[in-house]
XYZ file of C-alpha atoms in Angstrom:
664
model
C -68.099 -47.678 -24.597
C -68.152 -51.064 -25.845
C -71.045 -53.157 -26.741
C -72.857 -54.389 -23.699
C -71.483 -52.089 -21.100
C -74.311 -49.310 -21.606
C -76.138 -48.092 -18.442
C -78.972 -45.764 -17.508
C -76.527 -44.308 -15.230
C -77.651 -46.553 -11.819
C -74.791 -48.935 -12.940
C -76.877 -51.904 -14.361
C -77.130 -52.220 -18.068
C -80.928 -51.404 -19.577
C -83.220 -54.368 -19.816
C -84.564 -54.904 -23.384
C -88.286 -52.968 -22.323
C -86.046 -50.221 -21.593
C -84.285 -50.135 -25.098
C -87.321 -50.740 -26.712
C -88.405 -47.268 -25.014
C -85.431 -45.108 -25.849
C -85.482 -46.464 -29.566
C -88.968 -45.343 -29.758
C -88.210 -41.957 -28.661
C -84.927 -41.736 -31.121
C -87.439 -42.508 -33.701
C -89.905 -40.188 -32.825
C -87.706 -37.236 -32.201
C -85.455 -37.749 -35.766
C -88.409 -39.486 -38.102
C -90.956 -37.284 -37.862
C -91.171 -33.619 -38.223
C -92.656 -31.805 -35.023
C -95.969 -31.348 -37.350
C -95.853 -34.898 -37.948
C -95.322 -36.070 -34.205
C -98.405 -33.635 -33.502
C -100.959 -35.122 -35.944
C -99.704 -38.710 -34.688
C -99.923 -37.714 -31.317
C -103.443 -36.593 -31.779
C -104.902 -39.320 -33.340
C -103.101 -41.877 -31.086
C -104.483 -40.416 -27.690
C -107.806 -39.206 -29.188
C -108.622 -42.652 -29.437
C -106.842 -44.714 -27.118
C -108.083 -46.799 -24.337
C -107.079 -46.161 -20.723
C -106.459 -49.479 -18.545
C -104.465 -48.192 -15.461
C -102.870 -45.139 -16.629
C -101.353 -47.024 -19.915
C -102.979 -45.701 -23.007
C -103.062 -48.267 -26.121
C -105.019 -49.245 -29.306
C -106.856 -52.621 -29.402
C -107.800 -54.170 -32.662
C -111.005 -52.468 -33.363
C -109.475 -48.951 -33.100
C -106.646 -50.117 -35.407
C -109.184 -51.260 -37.873
C -111.559 -48.438 -37.647
C -108.957 -45.785 -38.087
C -107.162 -47.337 -40.826
C -110.380 -48.548 -42.718
C -109.691 -52.175 -42.959
C -112.369 -54.594 -42.555
C -112.424 -57.002 -39.744
C -114.587 -59.793 -38.842
C -116.797 -57.320 -36.716
C -117.503 -55.237 -39.710
C -117.175 -57.376 -42.898
C -120.892 -58.308 -42.318
C -122.429 -54.564 -42.597
C -120.823 -54.603 -45.763
C -122.494 -57.872 -47.010
C -123.075 -58.468 -50.546
C -120.037 -60.708 -51.599
C -119.004 -64.215 -50.730
C -115.457 -63.380 -49.824
C -115.324 -60.442 -47.830
C -111.797 -58.623 -46.943
C -111.152 -59.864 -43.432
C -107.496 -58.367 -43.097
C -108.054 -56.358 -39.554
C -106.516 -59.551 -37.696
C -103.727 -59.980 -39.838
C -102.839 -56.182 -39.327
C -103.163 -56.214 -35.988
C -100.824 -59.498 -35.346
C -98.191 -57.552 -37.678
C -98.325 -54.277 -35.786
C -98.157 -55.938 -32.367
C -94.953 -58.222 -33.844
C -93.312 -55.184 -35.153
C -94.287 -52.791 -32.128
C -91.729 -55.003 -30.182
C -88.719 -54.073 -32.485
C -85.830 -54.976 -32.052
C -86.494 -57.467 -29.341
C -89.455 -59.342 -31.034
C -88.229 -62.689 -29.774
C -89.160 -62.171 -26.232
C -91.429 -59.090 -26.068
C -93.601 -59.572 -28.853
C -96.655 -59.680 -28.954
C -96.583 -55.945 -27.520
C -99.323 -53.674 -26.231
C -99.913 -51.233 -28.973
C -98.815 -48.323 -26.632
C -97.571 -44.557 -28.236
C -93.852 -46.047 -28.032
C -95.061 -49.196 -30.025
C -96.791 -47.370 -32.664
C -94.223 -44.747 -33.265
C -91.998 -48.162 -34.353
C -94.681 -49.550 -36.350
C -95.174 -46.156 -38.466
C -91.188 -45.461 -38.836
C -90.831 -49.452 -40.149
C -93.660 -49.510 -42.235
C -93.231 -46.050 -43.921
C -88.936 -46.854 -43.893
C -88.163 -43.312 -42.327
C -85.722 -45.577 -40.168
C -83.261 -44.654 -42.975
C -82.610 -41.230 -41.009
C -81.620 -42.511 -37.921
C -80.105 -46.089 -38.720
C -77.900 -45.498 -41.141
C -76.781 -49.281 -41.439
C -80.242 -50.443 -41.653
C -81.345 -52.961 -44.637
C -84.176 -51.405 -46.106
C -85.416 -54.355 -47.377
C -88.325 -55.112 -44.488
C -88.733 -58.715 -46.219
C -87.664 -60.651 -43.159
C -89.095 -57.997 -40.692
C -92.472 -58.682 -42.648
C -92.212 -62.575 -42.895
C -91.633 -62.444 -39.102
C -94.534 -60.384 -38.419
C -96.523 -63.088 -40.218
C -95.374 -66.425 -39.311
C -96.401 -69.425 -36.899
C -93.725 -70.865 -34.917
C -93.771 -74.744 -34.515
C -91.297 -77.391 -33.810
C -89.371 -78.923 -36.458
C -90.337 -82.408 -35.467
C -94.226 -81.455 -36.190
C -94.389 -83.383 -39.513
C -93.080 -86.454 -37.443
C -95.875 -85.739 -34.667
C -98.692 -85.298 -37.422
C -97.795 -88.730 -39.150
C -98.184 -90.237 -35.587
C -101.477 -88.691 -35.240
C -102.587 -89.641 -38.720
C -101.728 -93.247 -38.091
C -103.931 -92.696 -34.610
C -106.576 -91.492 -36.358
C -106.367 -88.269 -35.072
C -106.554 -84.962 -37.100
C -102.964 -83.210 -37.983
C -102.421 -79.437 -37.683
C -99.539 -77.230 -37.724
C -98.720 -77.032 -33.632
C -97.267 -73.582 -32.840
C -95.588 -72.171 -29.673
C -95.223 -69.444 -28.485
C -92.716 -67.760 -24.946
C -95.911 -66.112 -23.741
C -98.765 -68.313 -22.822
C -102.121 -67.411 -23.451
C -101.252 -65.004 -26.391
C -104.140 -64.613 -29.085
C -101.268 -64.064 -31.695
C -99.119 -67.372 -32.045
C -95.812 -67.611 -33.884
C -94.120 -64.248 -32.030
C -91.238 -66.516 -30.446
C -88.957 -65.796 -33.431
C -88.566 -63.955 -36.324
C -86.333 -65.980 -38.601
C -86.601 -69.663 -39.589
C -83.982 -72.187 -38.117
C -83.374 -74.399 -41.147
C -81.790 -71.889 -43.225
C -78.298 -72.868 -43.732
C -77.523 -70.234 -46.365
C -78.694 -67.269 -43.845
C -76.548 -65.753 -41.339
C -77.097 -66.534 -37.591
C -77.608 -63.206 -36.872
C -80.361 -61.000 -37.382
C -81.249 -58.803 -39.981
C -79.020 -55.774 -40.478
C -81.921 -53.650 -39.804
C -82.121 -54.392 -35.995
C -78.417 -55.076 -35.090
C -78.388 -51.269 -37.009
C -80.978 -50.409 -33.852
C -79.052 -51.855 -31.276
C -75.827 -50.666 -32.322
C -77.217 -47.480 -31.928
C -78.129 -48.028 -28.897
C -74.555 -49.771 -27.989
C -76.580 -53.052 -27.028
C -75.590 -55.972 -28.990
C -75.017 -57.913 -26.027
C -77.942 -57.491 -24.768
C -79.860 -58.250 -27.459
C -77.469 -61.438 -27.431
C -78.500 -62.863 -24.125
C -81.851 -61.674 -24.617
C -82.543 -64.574 -27.638
C -84.068 -67.455 -26.005
C -84.933 -69.694 -28.752
C -83.515 -72.860 -29.323
C -83.135 -72.662 -33.565
C -82.455 -76.383 -33.639
C -85.877 -77.393 -32.287
C -88.195 -74.196 -33.727
C -88.917 -73.182 -36.974
C -91.107 -70.340 -38.532
C -93.686 -70.575 -41.563
C -96.335 -68.450 -42.976
C -99.681 -70.000 -43.311
C -101.033 -69.699 -46.766
C -104.163 -68.592 -45.584
C -102.767 -65.643 -43.510
C -100.588 -64.385 -46.675
C -103.706 -64.894 -48.973
C -105.572 -62.238 -46.633
C -102.827 -59.634 -46.495
C -102.485 -60.484 -50.517
C -106.383 -59.457 -50.763
C -106.065 -56.287 -48.615
C -102.790 -55.389 -50.750
C -104.672 -55.554 -54.012
C -107.628 -53.828 -52.834
C -105.332 -50.776 -51.586
C -102.591 -50.923 -54.328
C -103.492 -47.665 -55.858
C -103.863 -45.781 -52.525
C -102.083 -42.758 -52.119
C -101.137 -40.938 -49.029
C -104.451 -39.446 -47.002
C -106.906 -41.057 -49.502
C -109.782 -42.545 -47.579
C -109.125 -46.090 -47.366
C -112.534 -47.070 -47.042
C -113.123 -46.314 -50.513
C -110.898 -49.023 -51.371
C -112.056 -51.317 -48.766
C -115.615 -51.106 -48.428
C -117.150 -50.507 -51.792
C -116.514 -53.961 -53.341
C -118.601 -55.667 -55.294
C -119.217 -59.300 -55.687
C -117.260 -59.313 -59.017
C -114.638 -57.066 -57.421
C -113.787 -59.486 -54.952
C -114.015 -62.503 -57.173
C -111.276 -60.890 -59.230
C -109.285 -59.757 -56.453
C -109.397 -63.639 -55.003
C -108.044 -65.222 -58.225
C -104.878 -62.654 -58.399
C -104.202 -63.466 -54.911
C -104.550 -67.427 -55.609
C -102.420 -66.632 -58.272
C -99.846 -65.265 -55.820
C -99.961 -67.845 -53.808
C -99.787 -70.552 -55.982
C -96.208 -69.242 -56.766
C -94.933 -70.018 -53.755
C -95.189 -73.958 -54.843
C -97.853 -76.818 -53.702
C -95.681 -78.205 -50.954
C -95.097 -74.592 -49.297
C -98.873 -73.912 -49.626
C -99.828 -77.129 -47.632
C -97.171 -76.825 -44.940
C -96.357 -73.251 -44.721
C -94.112 -70.801 -46.417
C -90.702 -71.070 -45.370
C -88.455 -67.831 -45.134
C -85.806 -68.808 -48.028
C -88.985 -69.480 -50.647
C -90.575 -66.204 -49.050
C -87.894 -63.930 -49.356
C -86.578 -65.243 -52.869
C -90.058 -64.505 -54.774
C -91.217 -61.403 -52.665
C -87.588 -59.720 -53.101
C -87.199 -60.508 -56.735
C -90.547 -61.556 -58.365
C -92.691 -59.069 -56.326
C -90.465 -56.253 -55.181
C -93.241 -53.846 -54.729
C -95.483 -56.349 -52.817
C -95.577 -54.329 -49.794
C -95.415 -50.526 -51.034
C -99.362 -50.342 -50.071
C -98.515 -50.106 -46.440
C -96.473 -47.015 -46.366
C -99.528 -44.930 -47.715
C -101.586 -46.810 -45.836
C -99.829 -46.246 -42.135
C -98.850 -42.536 -43.085
C -102.638 -41.509 -42.176
C -101.414 -42.069 -38.667
C -99.309 -38.660 -39.664
C -102.442 -36.868 -40.070
C -105.317 -35.733 -37.943
C -108.467 -34.168 -39.625
C -108.951 -32.869 -35.584
C -106.516 -29.989 -36.169
C -106.919 -26.641 -37.681
C -104.026 -25.383 -38.518
C -105.420 -22.204 -39.939
C -105.207 -21.073 -36.224
C -102.957 -21.761 -33.180
C -103.572 -24.459 -31.365
C -103.058 -25.024 -27.774
C -102.004 -28.502 -27.899
C -98.915 -27.420 -30.136
C -95.456 -26.267 -28.453
C -94.289 -22.861 -28.576
C -91.449 -23.783 -30.513
C -93.865 -25.537 -33.374
C -96.410 -22.876 -33.197
C -95.015 -21.097 -36.398
C -95.524 -23.653 -38.870
C -93.164 -23.514 -42.454
C -95.439 -23.615 -45.387
C -93.661 -26.310 -46.607
C -94.779 -28.572 -43.557
C -98.778 -27.460 -43.530
C -100.785 -30.644 -44.539
C -102.977 -30.673 -47.621
C -106.448 -31.803 -47.318
C -107.010 -35.495 -48.403
C -106.504 -35.521 -52.388
C -109.548 -36.019 -54.548
C -109.348 -39.642 -56.189
C -106.607 -39.779 -58.931
C -107.229 -39.665 -62.590
C -107.546 -43.702 -63.985
C -104.216 -44.974 -64.963
C -105.704 -46.395 -68.337
C -106.122 -43.575 -70.338
C -109.286 -43.359 -72.833
C -108.632 -44.644 -76.636
C -109.921 -46.715 -79.119
C -110.680 -49.560 -76.918
C -111.916 -50.755 -73.728
C -109.786 -53.446 -72.543
C -110.572 -57.156 -72.100
C -107.730 -58.023 -69.925
C -106.959 -55.264 -67.662
C -109.320 -54.669 -64.396
C -108.358 -53.135 -61.054
C -107.002 -56.446 -59.794
C -104.684 -56.917 -62.695
C -103.332 -53.813 -62.696
C -102.807 -53.742 -58.944
C -100.840 -57.460 -59.455
C -98.844 -55.734 -62.299
C -97.854 -52.996 -59.784
C -96.489 -55.360 -57.303
C -94.109 -56.955 -59.826
C -93.178 -54.461 -62.575
C -90.183 -51.952 -61.909
C -91.404 -49.532 -64.176
C -89.990 -46.638 -62.063
C -87.407 -46.476 -59.715
C -88.540 -46.356 -56.236
C -92.141 -46.552 -56.717
C -94.770 -48.930 -57.965
C -97.368 -48.257 -61.455
C -99.761 -46.464 -59.300
C -97.248 -44.135 -57.729
C -95.035 -43.287 -60.572
C -96.883 -41.107 -62.671
C -97.625 -43.161 -65.893
C -100.646 -43.571 -67.547
C -101.306 -46.512 -70.059
C -102.595 -45.702 -73.543
C -104.318 -47.965 -75.533
C -102.507 -48.784 -78.486
C -103.808 -52.146 -80.083
C -105.998 -54.723 -79.194
C -106.820 -57.957 -81.497
C -111.081 -57.949 -80.153
C -111.226 -54.068 -81.259
C -109.048 -54.023 -83.944
C -109.127 -57.889 -85.296
C -106.039 -59.859 -86.100
C -104.826 -57.153 -88.593
C -100.750 -56.945 -88.617
C -101.426 -54.044 -90.908
C -103.362 -52.073 -87.969
C -100.731 -53.389 -85.426
C -97.929 -52.097 -87.665
C -99.890 -48.643 -87.887
C -100.132 -48.515 -84.354
C -97.494 -49.696 -82.148
C -94.321 -49.180 -84.265
C -95.020 -45.681 -84.400
C -95.041 -45.456 -80.808
C -92.098 -43.750 -79.699
C -92.071 -44.731 -75.693
C -92.274 -47.861 -73.610
C -94.782 -50.565 -74.169
C -96.747 -53.269 -72.048
C -97.703 -56.595 -74.154
C -100.811 -58.317 -72.566
C -101.663 -61.706 -73.874
C -104.873 -63.503 -72.524
C -105.462 -67.015 -73.932
C -105.937 -70.885 -72.685
C -103.409 -73.280 -72.723
C -103.051 -76.140 -75.251
C -101.512 -79.534 -75.412
C -101.164 -81.305 -78.818
C -103.306 -78.661 -80.680
C -106.305 -79.224 -77.855
C -107.476 -76.201 -76.119
C -108.155 -76.757 -72.324
C -110.669 -74.246 -71.399
C -109.836 -74.473 -67.870
C -106.173 -73.748 -68.025
C -106.651 -70.174 -68.892
C -103.499 -68.062 -68.727
C -102.753 -64.146 -68.718
C -99.001 -63.207 -69.678
C -97.182 -60.751 -71.120
C -93.916 -58.364 -71.535
C -92.631 -55.060 -70.478
C -90.683 -53.497 -73.260
C -89.017 -50.284 -72.063
C -87.828 -48.765 -75.243
C -89.673 -48.540 -78.549
C -90.297 -51.571 -81.580
C -87.521 -51.229 -84.109
C -87.229 -52.472 -87.291
C -83.773 -54.109 -86.909
C -83.549 -57.204 -84.352
C -80.531 -55.986 -82.578
C -80.886 -55.436 -78.742
C -80.799 -51.779 -79.343
C -78.898 -50.878 -76.122
C -81.513 -52.215 -73.666
C -79.011 -52.539 -70.706
C -80.074 -50.798 -67.919
C -77.606 -52.194 -64.894
C -79.208 -52.549 -61.953
C -82.141 -49.871 -62.885
C -84.816 -52.778 -63.884
C -86.923 -49.785 -65.340
C -84.426 -49.844 -68.280
C -84.620 -53.758 -68.590
C -87.606 -55.984 -70.263
C -89.024 -58.193 -68.446
C -91.569 -61.327 -69.063
C -94.388 -61.966 -66.683
C -97.340 -64.344 -65.825
C -100.007 -63.380 -63.974
C -102.137 -66.317 -64.303
C -102.827 -69.201 -63.272
C -99.603 -68.481 -61.106
C -97.423 -65.973 -61.047
C -93.698 -65.703 -62.200
C -91.554 -63.021 -63.379
C -88.506 -63.445 -65.923
C -86.042 -60.210 -65.628
C -84.243 -59.110 -68.278
C -80.169 -59.752 -68.347
C -78.475 -56.352 -67.796
C -75.069 -58.028 -69.273
C -77.029 -58.807 -72.672
C -74.906 -56.062 -74.228
C -72.057 -58.987 -74.619
C -74.491 -61.140 -76.961
C -74.163 -61.301 -80.698
C -76.215 -58.683 -82.507
C -78.824 -61.084 -83.531
C -80.051 -61.440 -79.831
C -83.261 -59.873 -80.098
C -85.310 -58.161 -77.135
C -88.390 -56.988 -79.597
C -88.594 -58.424 -83.143
C -91.262 -57.706 -85.457
C -91.917 -59.479 -89.104
C -94.805 -59.795 -91.475
C -93.861 -63.346 -92.333
C -92.436 -64.624 -88.792
C -94.749 -62.123 -86.355
C -93.891 -61.060 -82.910
C -90.310 -62.134 -81.366
C -89.498 -61.318 -77.726
C -85.922 -62.322 -76.263
C -85.228 -64.674 -79.346
C -82.281 -65.188 -81.946
C -82.852 -63.429 -85.306
C -81.537 -64.473 -88.577
C -79.820 -61.469 -90.355
C -81.765 -61.356 -93.696
C -81.145 -59.306 -96.841
C -81.639 -55.649 -96.788
C -84.983 -54.466 -96.491
C -86.526 -58.191 -95.767
C -87.755 -57.831 -92.753
C -89.095 -55.203 -90.160
C -92.729 -53.402 -90.255
C -94.648 -52.020 -93.217
C -92.526 -53.600 -95.629
C -93.947 -55.807 -98.718
C -91.031 -57.369 -101.308
C -92.253 -58.690 -104.702
C -92.769 -62.482 -104.678
C -89.942 -63.284 -106.694
C -87.495 -61.334 -104.437
C -89.160 -62.657 -101.078
C -89.041 -66.423 -102.275
C -85.311 -65.763 -102.267
C -84.742 -64.205 -99.254
C -87.219 -65.983 -96.575
C -86.999 -64.839 -93.191
C -86.000 -67.740 -90.890
C -87.851 -68.008 -87.654
C -86.836 -66.626 -84.478
C -85.108 -69.254 -82.111
C -85.806 -68.995 -78.544
C -82.534 -68.926 -76.222
C -81.778 -67.746 -72.650
C -84.126 -67.693 -69.670
C -87.387 -66.718 -71.687
C -88.539 -66.101 -74.806
C -92.277 -65.321 -76.176
C -93.107 -66.269 -79.958
C -96.550 -64.583 -81.070
C -97.744 -65.771 -85.006
C -98.505 -63.337 -87.850
C -102.273 -63.934 -87.320
C -102.013 -63.736 -83.313
C -103.851 -67.089 -83.081
C -100.904 -69.090 -81.195
C -98.127 -67.907 -78.536
C -95.381 -69.873 -77.329
C -93.337 -68.945 -74.055
C -90.293 -70.805 -73.865
C -88.267 -70.937 -70.100
C -85.204 -72.192 -69.400
C -84.133 -72.111 -65.467
C -80.668 -73.025 -66.477
C -79.392 -70.603 -69.208
C -78.199 -67.050 -68.020
C -77.236 -66.066 -71.781
C -79.757 -64.570 -73.774
C -82.253 -61.179 -73.146
C -83.671 -62.696 -70.057
C -82.585 -64.402 -66.812
C -84.151 -67.731 -65.689
C -88.193 -67.123 -64.402
C -88.658 -66.987 -60.301
C -90.480 -69.130 -59.966
C -89.797 -71.690 -61.900
C -92.151 -72.316 -65.224
C -92.747 -75.320 -67.530
C -90.540 -75.275 -70.245
C -93.102 -74.449 -72.650
C -96.153 -73.205 -72.908
C -98.420 -73.159 -76.016
C -101.422 -70.964 -75.724
C -104.339 -70.119 -77.898
C -104.926 -66.574 -77.912
C -108.186 -64.856 -77.192
C -106.989 -61.444 -76.429
C -103.929 -59.363 -77.743
C -103.164 -55.826 -76.215
C -100.406 -53.199 -76.619
C -100.620 -50.345 -74.102
C -98.240 -47.253 -74.371
C -96.818 -45.751 -71.417
C -96.996 -42.167 -70.872
C -95.242 -40.135 -68.572
C -97.180 -37.724 -66.539
C -96.133 -34.057 -67.556
C -96.784 -31.222 -65.237
C -99.250 -28.543 -66.352
C -96.481 -26.112 -66.476
C -94.293 -27.962 -69.196
C -97.641 -28.753 -71.163
C -96.996 -26.030 -73.928
C -93.043 -26.306 -73.911
C -90.399 -28.581 -74.463
C -91.972 -31.499 -72.762
C -95.058 -31.048 -75.040
C -93.010 -31.654 -77.819
C -91.496 -35.327 -76.597
C -95.089 -36.414 -75.935
C -95.703 -40.011 -76.792
C -98.853 -39.419 -78.122
C -98.263 -36.089 -79.658
C -95.210 -37.923 -81.410
C -97.404 -40.888 -82.672
C -100.188 -38.459 -84.084
C -97.174 -36.492 -85.850
C -95.812 -39.628 -87.158
C -99.291 -40.312 -88.448
C -99.470 -37.336 -90.255
C -96.276 -37.543 -91.859
C -97.085 -41.148 -92.973
C -100.424 -39.658 -94.524
C -98.533 -37.063 -96.582
C -95.747 -39.527 -97.583
C -98.189 -41.867 -99.098
C -99.919 -39.262 -100.649
C -96.618 -38.139 -102.429
C -95.765 -41.619 -103.482
C -99.155 -42.379 -105.158
C -98.669 -39.181 -107.458
C -95.420 -40.545 -108.450
C -95.717 -41.362 -112.033
C -93.242 -44.205 -113.366
C -93.029 -43.443 -116.848
C -89.884 -45.541 -118.268
C -89.464 -47.051 -121.496
C -87.448 -49.797 -122.144
C -88.101 -53.699 -121.320
C -89.941 -54.901 -118.458
C -86.305 -56.003 -116.247
C -85.577 -52.571 -116.641
C -89.203 -51.066 -115.162
C -88.869 -53.546 -112.035
C -85.185 -52.431 -111.573
C -86.167 -48.645 -111.516
C -89.006 -49.541 -109.400
C -86.700 -51.517 -106.836
C -84.712 -48.788 -106.370
C -87.207 -46.366 -105.662
C -88.844 -48.885 -103.631
C -85.248 -48.669 -101.612
C -85.536 -45.308 -101.026
C -88.674 -45.496 -99.449
C -90.217 -43.109 -102.618
C -92.586 -45.796 -103.913
C -94.241 -49.006 -103.349
C -95.567 -50.459 -100.539
C -92.472 -51.071 -98.814
C -91.834 -47.091 -98.032
C -89.572 -46.692 -94.633
C -92.902 -45.186 -93.157
C -96.515 -46.170 -93.799
C -95.942 -48.990 -96.021
C -98.565 -51.533 -95.805
C -98.062 -55.132 -95.188
């Protein structure tokens, strides 16, 4: 049957309301297991209001069930100046998504059972089971759920109002008068010339599955030459603060532990990180509202895991604490009475172990809000964020704890054989004058261990960003500089990671090739030799480079918005060409993969990064003791003695330049 010709058996094409109901039934049948659907029904109907036979949820029920503070509950948890108040934002998002795929005319929808089914399917990305053509990128859909809609000539109207002494505000328009949620008349901007006129692939896939493309086209009532959509900075900031608070949330964990137990300092840290992310959209967008093109570019490239916490949040609807599945339930259908063991739910897990492992220092940079911010942008593990990847952070080096010692840095960092995270906290400077008000946090994710060679070391990862290095800035505004997957075509002196006692740390630079053994960690040559073979300073290149001096006192971040060569691509969003930083704290953290207990005493343990580092230290200690025991009893002139010693140094047997364990 052709598109638009589908009927309901009575000879007429189904209405958008009927098609929306059919889609919800299909989602419920195909996207949930029988057990999940049973739990979902219990959660919904045991709390639903009943008005004229219509069972539905309101904002209070939704917020209370999810454990999200709103204006009605925040006052009961006083003690901070900026309480979380995300309940209204989540409710407007859900009311919009419940009308899918006819948001243009059916939103805001009543949160009936069918509407909530679609909400959970969309926010947990389960639609892939039925919508094979569906685009798993939810950015456009979520933009529409947050956006207000106004006339494109609002700027001119506001100018006229200002000239008359009247206050100017962004006017919103909705198809349904009296709606308490403005902005549901459209789910994409009208002035995006680069975007296709059709709606996103997800909506088209849903409508194709219902054979209803023509119904959708006739249902569109918005003149896109007149209206445009924008997300207000305040709405987006309130959502960001919630996402920052619940970023570590695991499925079935109590949400209230993350949202209602926040101190004043916790809330201040969350606010700072939320402001940093909002600032990345630019002052113009913040003042007038964020357009879709800007929202999609930054959210997709710079913050790919931003909306990940919504999945475990809404999966709470699929587990009911009221159902005792240890015995047969009368609410279950006969076909569901025998439940396979694989589908038996587990009790809500205990709070997971901290992501920061204990070690030689406590972080002066990382706190829960900074870690949440990192989880939004770093692609450390494919398909999940930092908290859900099983990764733990092991402390390697801290300038606050270990001092500004290159020897200690070499001992702790260059012996680590797994990915690392480098963090720098300081203040930007101009003409060597520190600006206390311009604090800055930046860093680098380095997916392979540090090497003595300045070569790129095959850090290419194709489309897998977890195998590519990246530079990032977390404060005062968010930005990320992704690794260049085609860097293998660069010359050998293009360096992702380079360390030298004479030039310091260089990431993403072009490094000169010195004579043998005149560069790298743990190497000291004689003054006469070094004077003839001075290491040339690394040269910034490509989209981004980070240089840190050997004393760990100053750093320079160089970026280029036009360059496509080098280790890194141009930043998203744009950044100043060069930022000079006076370093307060420098930390390096090693990434440790979560090992399964069954493999703890097997081959997995042999490759554990911490065990490997300790083995390296033990080997270095034995080697240093062996070298100290060598007695160079050579006759002849001083020249012969120096020549013999040079040979032993090059072999790593004697002297401070040994390949392992030498001091700088």
